[in-house]
Amino acid sequence: MTDFDLASLITFIPAILRVTTPILLAALGVLISERAGVLNIGVEGMMLTGAFAGVVVSAATGSASLGFLAALIAGGLLGALLSFAVHVLKSDLILSGIALNMAAAAGTTLLLFMLTGDKGMSGSLSSKVLPHLTVPVIAGIPVLGTLLSGHHILTYAAFLAVPGVGLFLMRTPMGLRLRAVGENPESAAIAGINVRRVQIGALVTSGVFAGAAGAFLSMGYVSWFSQNMSAGRGFIALAAEVMGHGSASGTMFASLLLGLAEAASIALQGAGLPSELMQTVPYLVPVIALVVHARRRQRQLARA
Amino acid sequence: MIRSAFASFVITAVLLVLVVGIVLVPIALSLPDPLAVLDTFVFGPFRNPRHTGNIVEMATPAMMCGLAVAVMFRAGMFNLGVEGAFFLGGLATVATVLLVPLPAFAMAPVGILVGAVVGSSVCAVPGYLRARYEASELVSSLMLNFAALFIGLFVVNYFLRDPAAGAMVSFRIPAEAKLPKLIAGTRIHLGTLVALAACGLGAVYLFMSRAGFEARIVGSNPSFAAHLGLPIRSILLRSQVIGGLIAAGAGGIEMLGLYQRFSWQSLPGNGWTGVVVAILARDNPILLIPAALFLSYLQVGGDLIARNFDVPSEAVGLIQALVLVVVTAQAIMRNPRLIRLVTGKKPAAGQAQDTKAVEGSVA
C-alpha cells in the first residue's frame, strides 16, 4: 500500500463516488422522512424493491428510463404502504419498517423465482443500465476530468439533489411545514398543518429516493438483480443521516465518509488483507461516528 | 379485563388466519393444484412425526430470540442486535468446542457459556453506547449485526475451516459436545427444555423480580423512572446485556443441537423471527411459547410446499411481515367495534394502554 501516490488517489475518487451514490440517495430519503418525524427504517427494503423493479421493467420494455421510472414508482408505493400501516392501521413505525424490509426480501425473491425460475439472480433477464455521462470540455482536463466527468448519471443526480433537498427543507414553505411536523406535531396541527398529509408525502418522497438508490445498484453498480443485493446499505444510509445532524450537506459528508470506508475496504481486499475483516469497516465506521457525534452533543448539552 | 384479553386473543387469531390466507391463496392459485398446496401447508406438518418435530426444533431458537427481544423492548430499547448475537453466539460456541481442549462433559455447557458471553456483545455494545453516550441503539445494533457477520466469517475461514469439506464450513462438531436428543424419530434436543425454562425464568424476571419491574418502568415511562431516581443507565445496559446473553446462548444451543458443522454463510434470520415472535406474544415470556410454535408451524408448512411444489419457501417471510404489521395495528387491535363484536359488550373507556404515538416511537 506504500505506492499510494497522488495519481492513484485521484483515480480512487471515482470509486468513492460510485459506492457513495446509493448511500447518499437513500440517506437523503431518510433525511426527509426523519425531519417529518417518521424515520423510514424501511429504506433497505425500498432500495431492494427499486433495484428489482428497475431490472424487471427495463428487461420487459427494453428501456432503461422506463426501468428507472418503475424503480422510483416502486419506492414511492412502498412509502405509501408504510404510511398506510402507520397512519391508517396505526401500527408501530419502526416495526412496520422492519416488516417492510422482511416483506421486500421475501417478495423480490418470490417474484424473481416466478418470473425467471431462479431464486438467486436475474441473469436470464436482459435488463438495461443507465448511462455514464461525459461532461464536455471538463472531460479533457487531466485531474478535473477524472473528478467531475464520466460518472454514472445517478451519481450526478445524487449530488445535485443535496442542495435541492437542503433548499427544500430550509427555504420553502413546504419544507418549513415538514420540519414543523417533525419538531412538534401537536403545535403544527394547531397551526393548521395537516400532519398526516405531510408525513405521508415525506414517506412517499423518501421511498422515491430509496427507489433511485436501488436503481443505481441494479442499473449502474452492476447490471443485474441478485437476492438481498442492498446488503445493509439502507441501514448504512440510516447511519449517514444520523451522523449528518439532520442537514442535507451533513448527510452528504457523512455519506462520503461511509463511501470512503467502503471503497477503502474494497481496495484493501485487493491488496491481500483478509477480505472478511475489511468488509466490517463500512459497518464499524458509522458506529464510531455515532459515538463521536453523540459525545459532542452531550458536551454541548452539558455546557448549555 | 379478562374479556378484553379474550377479545385481543380472538382478534389476533382471526387476523393470523386472514394473513396466512392472503399470502398463501394467491400463491396456491398460481400453481396447478391449489388445494393440494393448501392441504400440504396446513396439515402437512402434522402428517409425519418428523415434521411435527421440526416445528418444535424451529420454535426453540425462536422462543429464545423472542425472549431476548422482549426483555429489551420491555425496557424501551429498540435493540435489533439479536440477529448478530445469535450468529456470533453460535460461532463462538463452535469455536470453543473445536479449539479448546475440554473434558467431554464440560464441552456443551462451557461452549454455550462462552458463546453467550462473546455473542452478547452485539447487543451489549449498542446498549453501552446508548446508556453512556445516548447514541441510537437502533442504528448501532443494525450496523454491528453486519460487523458480527463478517468477523464470524473471518474466524471460520482462518481458524475453523475444514479444508477437506467442499464449502467454507468448520470442522465437524465433536459428538460429545452435541446436546442429547429427547424424542426418537425427531431431532428435538435438550435445548428445547432450556428454551422453555428460559421463558419461565423470563416471566419471573419481568413480572416478579425487582430488576424486571424497574426495567418495565424505565421502558413504559422514562420520566417517571427518572423521578423515582432509578439508575436508568445501568437498567438499560443490564436489559440489553441480558437480551444479548439469551440470544447468543440460543445460537450456541442451535449449533450444538442441530448442526454437524458451523455452516452459516449469512445472517440466519432467527433474530428477525424473534422480533415477530416477541411482538406476537406482546413481549410476554409465557406467550412466547405458543407464538414461537405457531410461527415455526408456518415455516415448516412453507418448507413442505417448497419441497413438494415449485414455489420458494420465502412466502413465509411475507406472512411474518404481515403478522408484524397487523398485530401492532392499534386501529385493528383496539378497534372498539371489533372488541364489542367479540365480547358483546362495550369496552371500558380509558383503559391503560401502552400505545406508542407515531412521533414518540422514534428513538
XYZ file of C-alpha atoms in Angstrom:
667
model
C 0.000 0.000 0.000
C 3.075 2.284 0.094
C 2.854 3.122 -3.592
C -0.297 5.113 -2.969
C 0.714 8.304 -4.754
C -1.382 11.274 -5.759
C -2.306 9.881 -9.164
C -3.737 6.677 -7.740
C -5.563 8.713 -5.096
C -7.244 10.676 -7.852
C -8.271 7.525 -9.678
C -9.619 6.298 -6.335
C -12.119 9.157 -6.188
C -14.488 7.812 -8.865
C -14.615 4.576 -6.863
C -15.589 6.513 -3.734
C -18.279 8.403 -5.619
C -19.604 5.155 -7.031
C -20.126 3.492 -3.652
C -21.323 6.763 -2.099
C -24.131 7.206 -4.652
C -26.634 4.636 -3.309
C -25.848 5.555 0.298
C -26.353 9.264 -0.390
C -29.585 8.819 -2.351
C -31.068 6.619 0.346
C -29.764 8.854 3.144
C -31.474 11.896 1.590
C -34.668 9.868 1.618
C -34.125 9.016 5.275
C -33.422 12.696 5.981
C -36.753 13.838 4.534
C -38.653 11.196 6.496
C -36.780 11.910 9.725
C -37.340 15.668 9.535
C -41.072 14.935 9.199
C -40.936 12.780 12.342
C -41.436 9.436 10.584
C -37.986 7.804 10.437
C -38.047 5.432 7.471
C -36.443 2.153 8.587
C -37.928 0.509 5.511
C -35.413 2.238 3.261
C -33.443 -1.017 2.963
C -36.440 -2.887 1.571
C -37.458 0.020 -0.641
C -33.974 0.028 -2.169
C -34.145 -3.696 -2.807
C -37.564 -3.383 -4.434
C -36.384 -0.444 -6.542
C -33.434 -2.481 -7.755
C -35.784 -5.339 -8.619
C -38.356 -3.162 -10.388
C -35.638 -1.458 -12.434
C -34.264 -4.745 -13.725
C -37.625 -6.366 -14.442
C -39.257 -3.380 -16.141
C -36.183 -2.438 -18.181
C -35.895 -6.031 -19.346
C -39.595 -6.181 -20.234
C -39.728 -2.842 -22.067
C -36.169 -2.653 -23.344
C -35.976 0.863 -21.953
C -33.621 1.907 -19.188
C -35.627 5.074 -18.487
C -38.838 3.145 -18.024
C -36.991 0.771 -15.705
C -35.732 3.729 -13.702
C -39.221 5.201 -13.567
C -40.539 1.868 -12.324
C -37.906 1.845 -9.578
C -38.998 5.313 -8.443
C -42.678 4.327 -8.525
C -41.979 1.083 -6.640
C -40.144 3.010 -3.926
C -42.903 5.606 -3.724
C -45.592 2.948 -3.492
C -43.766 1.237 -0.642
C -43.524 4.628 1.075
C -47.298 4.938 0.700
C -47.703 1.397 2.022
C -45.575 2.189 5.073
C -47.598 5.298 5.781
C -50.795 3.270 5.340
C -49.542 0.915 8.057
C -48.558 3.810 10.316
C -51.342 6.323 9.691
C -54.342 4.160 8.873
C -53.661 0.891 10.687
C -51.846 2.799 13.462
C -49.069 0.239 13.579
C -45.715 0.965 15.137
C -43.445 2.951 12.824
C -40.196 1.082 13.461
C -41.795 -2.362 13.454
C -43.668 -1.593 10.230
C -40.369 -0.545 8.679
C -38.781 -3.820 9.774
C -41.794 -5.664 8.359
C -41.368 -3.829 5.089
C -37.737 -4.943 4.896
C -38.722 -8.551 5.566
C -41.509 -8.398 3.001
C -39.241 -6.853 0.375
C -36.556 -9.510 0.853
C -39.124 -12.313 0.630
C -41.279 -10.704 -2.042
C -38.478 -9.907 -4.502
C -37.115 -13.448 -4.178
C -40.571 -14.902 -4.716
C -41.311 -12.719 -7.754
C -37.862 -13.324 -9.237
C -38.496 -17.041 -8.984
C -41.923 -16.724 -10.580
C -40.515 -14.645 -13.457
C -37.244 -16.440 -14.148
C -37.350 -19.747 -12.288
C -34.202 -18.659 -10.463
C -34.170 -17.609 -6.797
C -30.748 -16.015 -6.639
C -30.056 -13.874 -9.699
C -31.771 -12.203 -12.624
C -29.068 -13.351 -15.056
C -31.576 -14.616 -17.613
C -33.255 -11.195 -17.926
C -31.573 -8.866 -20.418
C -32.055 -5.722 -18.370
C -30.690 -2.309 -19.298
C -28.360 0.014 -17.422
C -28.466 3.781 -17.034
C -25.634 5.654 -18.770
C -22.447 7.274 -17.544
C -22.126 10.926 -18.510
C -19.143 12.586 -20.086
C -19.097 16.299 -19.343
C -17.873 18.120 -22.449
C -14.742 20.306 -22.121
C -14.061 19.269 -18.499
C -13.537 15.647 -19.557
C -10.416 16.739 -21.440
C -8.761 18.451 -18.457
C -6.392 15.994 -16.697
C -7.244 15.909 -12.982
C -10.542 17.762 -13.095
C -11.774 15.457 -15.843
C -11.326 12.374 -13.636
C -13.041 14.110 -10.729
C -16.016 15.636 -12.492
C -16.642 13.670 -15.659
C -17.501 10.128 -16.643
C -19.647 9.264 -13.608
C -22.962 7.476 -13.584
C -25.970 9.690 -14.252
C -27.389 8.886 -10.812
C -24.114 9.931 -9.163
C -24.659 13.401 -10.596
C -28.321 13.238 -9.623
C -27.463 12.291 -6.040
C -25.013 15.137 -5.522
C -27.265 17.646 -7.277
C -30.124 16.514 -5.050
C -28.173 17.568 -1.945
C -28.652 21.345 -2.425
C -32.124 20.570 -3.765
C -33.195 18.772 -0.602
C -31.373 21.301 1.596
C -33.112 24.270 -0.031
C -36.447 22.467 0.030
C -36.189 21.761 3.752
C -34.790 25.109 4.877
C -36.064 27.667 2.360
C -39.515 26.632 1.143
C -42.851 26.942 2.943
C -43.466 23.237 2.396
C -40.082 22.379 3.918
C -40.883 24.581 6.889
C -44.188 22.788 7.387
C -42.444 19.449 7.117
C -39.900 20.403 9.773
C -42.617 21.805 11.991
C -44.450 18.492 11.845
C -41.270 16.618 12.730
C -40.366 19.011 15.530
C -43.735 19.151 17.257
C -46.747 17.561 15.589
C -49.273 18.906 18.100
C -48.222 22.535 17.599
C -48.064 22.003 13.837
C -51.610 20.661 13.894
C -52.786 23.650 15.922
C -51.123 25.939 13.383
C -53.379 24.374 10.770
C -50.910 21.993 9.159
C -52.296 18.645 8.048
C -49.771 16.480 9.916
C -50.866 13.242 8.374
C -50.692 14.541 4.807
C -47.193 15.966 5.363
C -45.955 12.691 6.835
C -47.479 10.648 4.011
C -45.795 12.939 1.499
C -42.480 12.617 3.325
C -42.629 8.826 3.377
C -43.554 8.621 -0.313
C -40.720 11.014 -1.241
C -38.378 9.042 0.964
C -39.414 5.898 -0.899
C -38.754 7.545 -4.275
C -35.203 8.382 -3.157
C -34.703 4.820 -1.929
C -36.054 3.528 -5.237
C -33.485 5.653 -7.090
C -30.755 4.244 -4.839
C -31.944 0.746 -5.706
C -31.994 1.542 -9.424
C -28.364 2.602 -9.131
C -27.473 -0.765 -7.604
C -29.033 -2.895 -10.336
C -28.728 -0.498 -13.311
C -25.321 1.024 -12.734
C -23.244 -0.508 -9.993
C -23.966 -3.896 -11.568
C -26.347 -4.804 -14.398
C -28.444 -7.480 -12.723
C -30.577 -8.117 -9.648
C -29.476 -10.581 -7.013
C -31.135 -11.734 -3.810
C -30.706 -9.197 -0.970
C -28.357 -7.119 -3.096
C -28.929 -3.994 -0.995
C -26.835 -5.802 1.672
C -27.477 -3.375 4.527
C -26.801 -0.196 2.511
C -30.179 1.137 3.591
C -29.092 0.751 7.212
C -25.783 2.480 6.412
C -27.844 5.296 4.895
C -29.763 5.474 8.157
C -26.470 5.884 9.979
C -25.343 8.530 7.471
C -28.457 10.558 8.167
C -27.955 10.374 11.925
C -24.293 11.330 11.524
C -25.308 14.233 9.280
C -27.076 16.106 12.130
C -30.279 16.240 10.095
C -28.908 18.564 7.406
C -28.578 17.771 3.705
C -24.931 18.827 3.473
C -24.074 16.979 6.682
C -25.766 13.892 5.280
C -23.681 14.235 2.128
C -20.394 14.456 4.040
C -21.386 11.512 6.227
C -22.302 9.502 3.121
C -18.940 10.378 1.557
C -17.135 9.247 4.707
C -19.016 5.940 4.698
C -18.453 5.631 0.944
C -14.747 6.187 1.541
C -14.776 3.430 4.165
C -16.478 1.032 1.762
C -14.219 1.930 -1.173
C -11.164 1.541 1.044
C -12.369 -1.849 2.240
C -12.773 -2.968 -1.389
C -9.319 -1.640 -2.312
C -7.630 -3.217 0.721
C -9.221 -6.583 -0.058
C -7.475 -6.374 -3.410
C -4.223 -5.702 -1.562
C -4.369 -9.114 0.098
C -5.769 -8.274 3.522
C -8.428 -10.679 4.833
C -11.491 -9.625 2.893
C -13.903 -10.562 5.681
C -12.281 -8.150 8.128
C -12.178 -5.375 5.550
C -15.884 -5.861 4.938
C -16.598 -4.917 8.549
C -15.145 -1.420 8.030
C -18.220 0.203 6.426
C -20.311 -1.069 9.348
C -17.911 -0.123 12.143
C -17.221 3.413 10.924
C -20.850 4.530 11.425
C -20.824 3.167 14.972
C -17.662 5.096 15.811
C -19.003 8.201 14.097
C -22.275 7.914 16.023
C -20.374 7.832 19.304
C -18.254 10.836 18.342
C -21.401 12.688 17.320
C -23.257 11.712 20.489
C -20.328 12.735 22.733
C -20.155 16.144 21.095
C -23.895 16.609 21.566
C -23.599 15.579 25.207
C -20.833 18.109 25.777
C -22.873 20.840 24.117
C -25.815 19.978 26.356
C -23.587 19.979 29.408
C -22.291 23.446 28.544
C -25.751 24.862 27.914
C -60.036 -7.179 31.876
C -60.381 -10.868 31.120
C -62.940 -10.042 28.468
C -60.615 -7.573 26.765
C -57.742 -10.052 26.898
C -60.084 -12.591 25.349
C -61.078 -10.101 22.667
C -57.445 -9.386 21.885
C -56.804 -13.113 21.607
C -59.745 -13.704 19.278
C -58.922 -10.728 17.082
C -55.287 -11.851 16.851
C -56.278 -15.396 15.937
C -58.687 -14.242 13.215
C -56.074 -11.853 11.869
C -53.456 -14.588 11.696
C -55.768 -16.837 9.685
C -56.566 -13.939 7.354
C -52.899 -13.058 6.895
C -51.919 -16.633 6.094
C -54.777 -16.842 3.626
C -53.960 -13.531 1.947
C -50.408 -14.662 1.210
C -50.988 -18.318 0.559
C -54.160 -18.443 -1.534
C -52.804 -16.377 -4.477
C -49.593 -18.426 -4.470
C -51.574 -21.668 -4.386
C -53.839 -20.458 -7.200
C -50.794 -19.776 -9.377
C -49.878 -23.460 -9.170
C -51.570 -26.387 -10.978
C -53.163 -27.953 -7.886
C -54.105 -25.204 -5.392
C -55.977 -27.450 -2.979
C -53.038 -29.830 -2.617
C -50.759 -26.856 -1.853
C -53.070 -25.541 0.852
C -53.570 -29.027 2.241
C -49.808 -29.623 2.447
C -49.235 -26.254 4.103
C -51.977 -26.549 6.706
C -51.992 -30.271 7.543
C -48.635 -31.468 6.184
C -46.664 -30.549 9.321
C -48.817 -32.966 11.380
C -48.855 -35.951 8.996
C -45.334 -37.022 9.787
C -43.862 -37.055 13.320
C -40.545 -35.909 11.886
C -42.176 -32.749 10.503
C -44.087 -32.146 13.707
C -40.737 -32.452 15.435
C -39.357 -29.820 13.052
C -41.897 -27.370 14.468
C -40.542 -27.864 17.972
C -36.919 -27.693 16.781
C -37.534 -24.406 14.977
C -39.537 -22.980 17.851
C -36.576 -23.457 20.184
C -34.364 -20.616 18.850
C -37.487 -18.579 18.036
C -38.578 -18.676 21.708
C -35.175 -17.646 22.989
C -34.650 -14.904 20.403
C -38.175 -13.711 21.139
C -37.342 -13.649 24.842
C -34.185 -11.631 24.153
C -36.191 -9.114 22.136
C -38.966 -8.975 24.740
C -36.529 -8.264 27.592
C -35.009 -5.356 25.644
C -38.268 -3.985 24.216
C -39.826 -4.040 27.694
C -37.040 -1.727 28.808
C -37.882 0.543 25.883
C -34.795 -0.351 23.889
C -35.173 -0.868 20.146
C -32.056 -3.009 20.058
C -32.025 -5.173 16.925
C -28.718 -6.884 17.661
C -30.429 -10.209 18.353
C -29.731 -11.340 14.807
C -25.986 -10.736 15.095
C -25.812 -12.029 18.686
C -27.446 -15.304 17.645
C -24.972 -15.710 14.758
C -21.889 -14.806 16.789
C -23.033 -16.916 19.748
C -23.326 -19.956 17.504
C -19.906 -19.322 16.035
C -18.142 -18.719 19.359
C -19.697 -21.889 20.768
C -18.432 -23.984 17.869
C -15.010 -22.289 18.047
C -14.778 -23.117 21.763
C -15.624 -26.802 21.406
C -13.257 -27.137 18.434
C -10.255 -25.186 19.672
C -10.278 -25.533 23.477
C -9.357 -28.920 24.941
C -12.185 -29.668 27.382
C -13.380 -32.792 29.132
C -16.379 -34.274 27.304
C -18.947 -33.372 29.987
C -17.882 -29.712 30.005
C -17.879 -29.174 26.250
C -21.520 -28.193 25.757
C -22.002 -26.040 28.883
C -18.658 -24.237 28.547
C -19.111 -23.822 24.799
C -22.582 -22.338 25.139
C -21.470 -20.101 28.007
C -18.527 -18.723 26.020
C -20.798 -18.320 23.001
C -23.344 -16.434 25.077
C -20.741 -14.048 26.503
C -18.984 -13.384 23.175
C -22.184 -13.129 21.157
C -23.922 -10.883 23.665
C -21.504 -8.108 22.668
C -23.650 -7.427 19.595
C -26.470 -6.335 21.926
C -24.325 -5.106 24.819
C -22.138 -2.685 22.865
C -25.098 -0.743 21.417
C -26.590 -0.926 24.902
C -23.460 0.585 26.439
C -23.252 3.267 23.741
C -26.879 4.151 24.405
C -26.529 4.183 28.175
C -23.229 6.047 28.181
C -23.455 8.398 25.154
C -27.139 8.275 24.186
C -26.160 7.021 20.725
C -29.130 5.402 18.963
C -29.106 1.696 19.849
C -31.303 1.042 16.817
C -28.734 2.186 14.265
C -25.625 0.874 16.013
C -27.153 -2.578 16.590
C -28.133 -2.802 12.908
C -24.544 -1.960 11.957
C -22.987 -4.389 14.428
C -25.117 -7.230 13.045
C -23.215 -6.969 9.791
C -19.868 -6.442 11.532
C -20.536 -9.625 13.553
C -21.332 -11.497 10.357
C -18.050 -10.623 8.669
C -15.944 -11.133 11.803
C -17.593 -14.540 12.126
C -16.844 -15.453 8.512
C -13.243 -14.360 9.060
C -12.903 -16.691 12.061
C -14.438 -19.580 10.134
C -12.228 -19.046 7.120
C -8.936 -18.609 9.000
C -9.284 -20.749 12.142
C -12.075 -23.311 11.866
C -12.276 -24.176 8.201
C -12.148 -27.843 7.242
C -10.051 -27.976 4.061
C -11.442 -31.434 3.291
C -15.003 -30.071 3.085
C -16.013 -28.539 -0.195
C -17.668 -25.393 1.122
C -16.491 -22.851 3.690
C -17.610 -24.762 6.775
C -15.932 -25.578 10.073
C -14.531 -28.935 11.187
C -17.106 -31.394 12.493
C -18.544 -30.567 15.891
C -17.364 -33.405 18.203
C -20.129 -35.836 19.113
C -19.514 -35.368 22.872
C -20.342 -31.670 22.562
C -23.731 -32.249 20.975
C -26.889 -31.818 23.008
C -28.717 -35.095 23.619
C -31.821 -35.859 21.567
C -35.013 -36.158 23.570
C -37.506 -37.930 21.319
C -36.627 -40.750 18.955
C -37.607 -40.169 15.335
C -37.261 -36.396 15.664
C -34.327 -34.076 16.178
C -35.865 -32.444 19.271
C -32.972 -31.875 21.668
C -32.242 -30.752 25.204
C -32.168 -27.133 24.024
C -35.971 -27.113 23.799
C -36.205 -27.707 27.559
C -33.653 -24.954 28.112
C -35.724 -22.588 25.972
C -38.936 -23.435 27.854
C -37.154 -22.904 31.164
C -35.732 -19.620 29.868
C -39.235 -18.383 29.020
C -40.393 -19.324 32.536
C -37.425 -17.570 34.112
C -38.029 -14.619 31.815
C -41.561 -14.311 33.157
C -40.255 -14.436 36.728
C -37.641 -11.798 35.891
C -40.029 -9.400 34.145
C -43.088 -9.755 36.354
C -41.892 -10.961 39.752
C -38.429 -9.531 40.295
C -37.435 -6.058 41.336
C -34.966 -5.757 38.436
C -37.601 -6.643 35.872
C -40.109 -4.273 37.435
C -37.589 -1.436 37.273
C -36.829 -2.261 33.640
C -40.524 -2.145 32.790
C -40.913 1.236 34.486
C -37.968 2.617 32.523
C -39.459 1.189 29.346
C -43.012 2.368 29.804
C -42.370 5.738 31.416
C -38.775 7.007 31.424
C -39.587 10.352 33.036
C -41.412 8.638 35.898
C -38.397 6.337 36.305
C -36.148 9.395 36.457
C -38.483 10.972 39.002
C -38.212 7.843 41.159
C -34.454 8.139 40.987
C -33.941 4.787 39.333
C -30.444 4.206 37.900
C -31.758 4.364 34.339
C -28.429 3.910 32.585
C -27.484 0.739 34.396
C -31.023 -0.636 33.991
C -30.870 -0.019 30.234
C -27.444 -1.610 29.978
C -28.478 -4.581 32.121
C -31.554 -5.264 29.975
C -29.506 -5.308 26.808
C -26.769 -7.482 28.282
C -29.416 -9.995 29.412
C -31.048 -9.866 25.978
C -27.706 -10.415 24.279
C -26.801 -13.344 26.537
C -30.108 -15.069 25.799
C -29.898 -14.529 22.035
C -26.262 -15.601 21.808
C -26.881 -18.604 24.046
C -29.682 -19.575 21.668
C -27.196 -19.508 18.799
C -24.870 -21.876 20.658
C -27.738 -24.206 21.574
C -28.902 -24.221 17.964
C -25.416 -25.214 16.752
C -24.853 -27.989 19.298
C -28.441 -29.192 18.988
C -28.914 -29.451 15.249
C -25.710 -28.866 13.280
C -22.795 -31.072 12.205
C -20.540 -28.137 11.342
C -20.741 -24.346 11.518
C -22.132 -23.656 8.058
C -23.850 -20.222 8.189
C -22.653 -18.031 5.329
C -25.026 -15.167 6.037
C -27.140 -13.957 8.942
C -29.609 -16.795 9.530
C -32.682 -14.626 10.170
C -33.581 -16.131 13.553
C -33.236 -12.733 15.217
C -35.839 -11.178 12.951
C -38.122 -14.129 13.604
C -37.528 -13.382 17.285
C -38.813 -9.846 16.770
C -42.012 -11.182 15.186
C -42.418 -13.781 17.957
C -41.954 -11.164 20.674
C -44.442 -8.778 19.086
C -46.980 -11.551 18.534
C -46.569 -12.567 22.188
C -46.903 -8.898 23.239
C -43.497 -9.174 24.943
C -44.946 -11.697 27.404
C -42.422 -14.523 28.057
C -45.075 -17.217 28.563
C -46.949 -16.282 25.395
C -43.637 -16.554 23.527
C -44.027 -20.329 23.603
C -47.270 -20.550 21.567
C -46.164 -17.641 19.364
C -42.887 -19.386 18.509
C -44.651 -22.699 17.900
C -47.155 -21.009 15.596
C -44.535 -19.223 13.502
C -42.464 -22.406 13.285
C -45.538 -24.296 12.148
C -45.880 -21.768 9.317
C -42.203 -22.195 8.466
C -42.476 -25.980 8.337
C -45.596 -25.682 6.178
C -43.729 -23.290 3.899
C -40.752 -25.637 3.659
C -43.058 -28.533 2.829
C -44.770 -26.748 -0.040
C -41.347 -25.575 -1.244
C -40.157 -29.168 -1.319
C -43.261 -30.644 -2.937
C -44.344 -27.865 -5.285
C -42.479 -25.383 -7.408
C -42.572 -22.420 -5.030
C -39.867 -20.856 -2.835
C -40.400 -21.006 0.930
C -39.964 -17.205 1.049
C -43.759 -16.909 1.100
C -43.425 -17.423 4.852
C -41.330 -14.231 5.064
C -44.271 -12.313 3.625
C -46.591 -13.859 6.217
C -44.190 -12.907 9.028
C -44.007 -9.327 7.771
C -47.784 -9.016 7.647
C -48.103 -10.537 11.120
C -45.715 -7.891 12.439
C -47.826 -5.073 10.997
C -51.311 -6.306 11.834
C -50.708 -7.370 15.428
C -49.236 -3.953 16.233
C -52.044 -2.195 14.362
C -53.880 -0.209 17.028
C -56.639 0.547 14.542
C -57.414 -3.165 14.423
C -56.418 -4.435 17.863
C -58.050 -1.555 19.767
C -60.943 -1.057 17.406
C -63.948 -0.548 19.713
C -66.352 -2.043 17.191
C -64.299 -5.199 16.811
C -63.910 -5.562 20.565
C -67.652 -5.114 21.027
C -68.294 -7.648 18.292
C -66.168 -10.237 20.104
C -67.153 -9.589 23.717
C -70.691 -8.434 23.074
C -70.090 -5.579 25.486
C -68.869 -2.032 25.410
C -65.190 -1.851 26.352
C -64.310 0.213 29.402
C -63.266 3.657 28.291
C -59.796 4.937 29.018
C -58.046 1.642 29.545
C -54.409 1.795 30.405
C -52.634 1.357 27.136
C -49.027 1.092 26.212
C -49.668 2.620 22.833
C -46.796 4.386 21.242
C -47.585 7.500 19.267
C -46.022 7.754 15.837
C -43.843 10.613 16.961
C -42.939 9.012 20.261
C -41.564 5.806 18.831
C -38.638 7.441 17.068
C -35.715 6.664 19.311
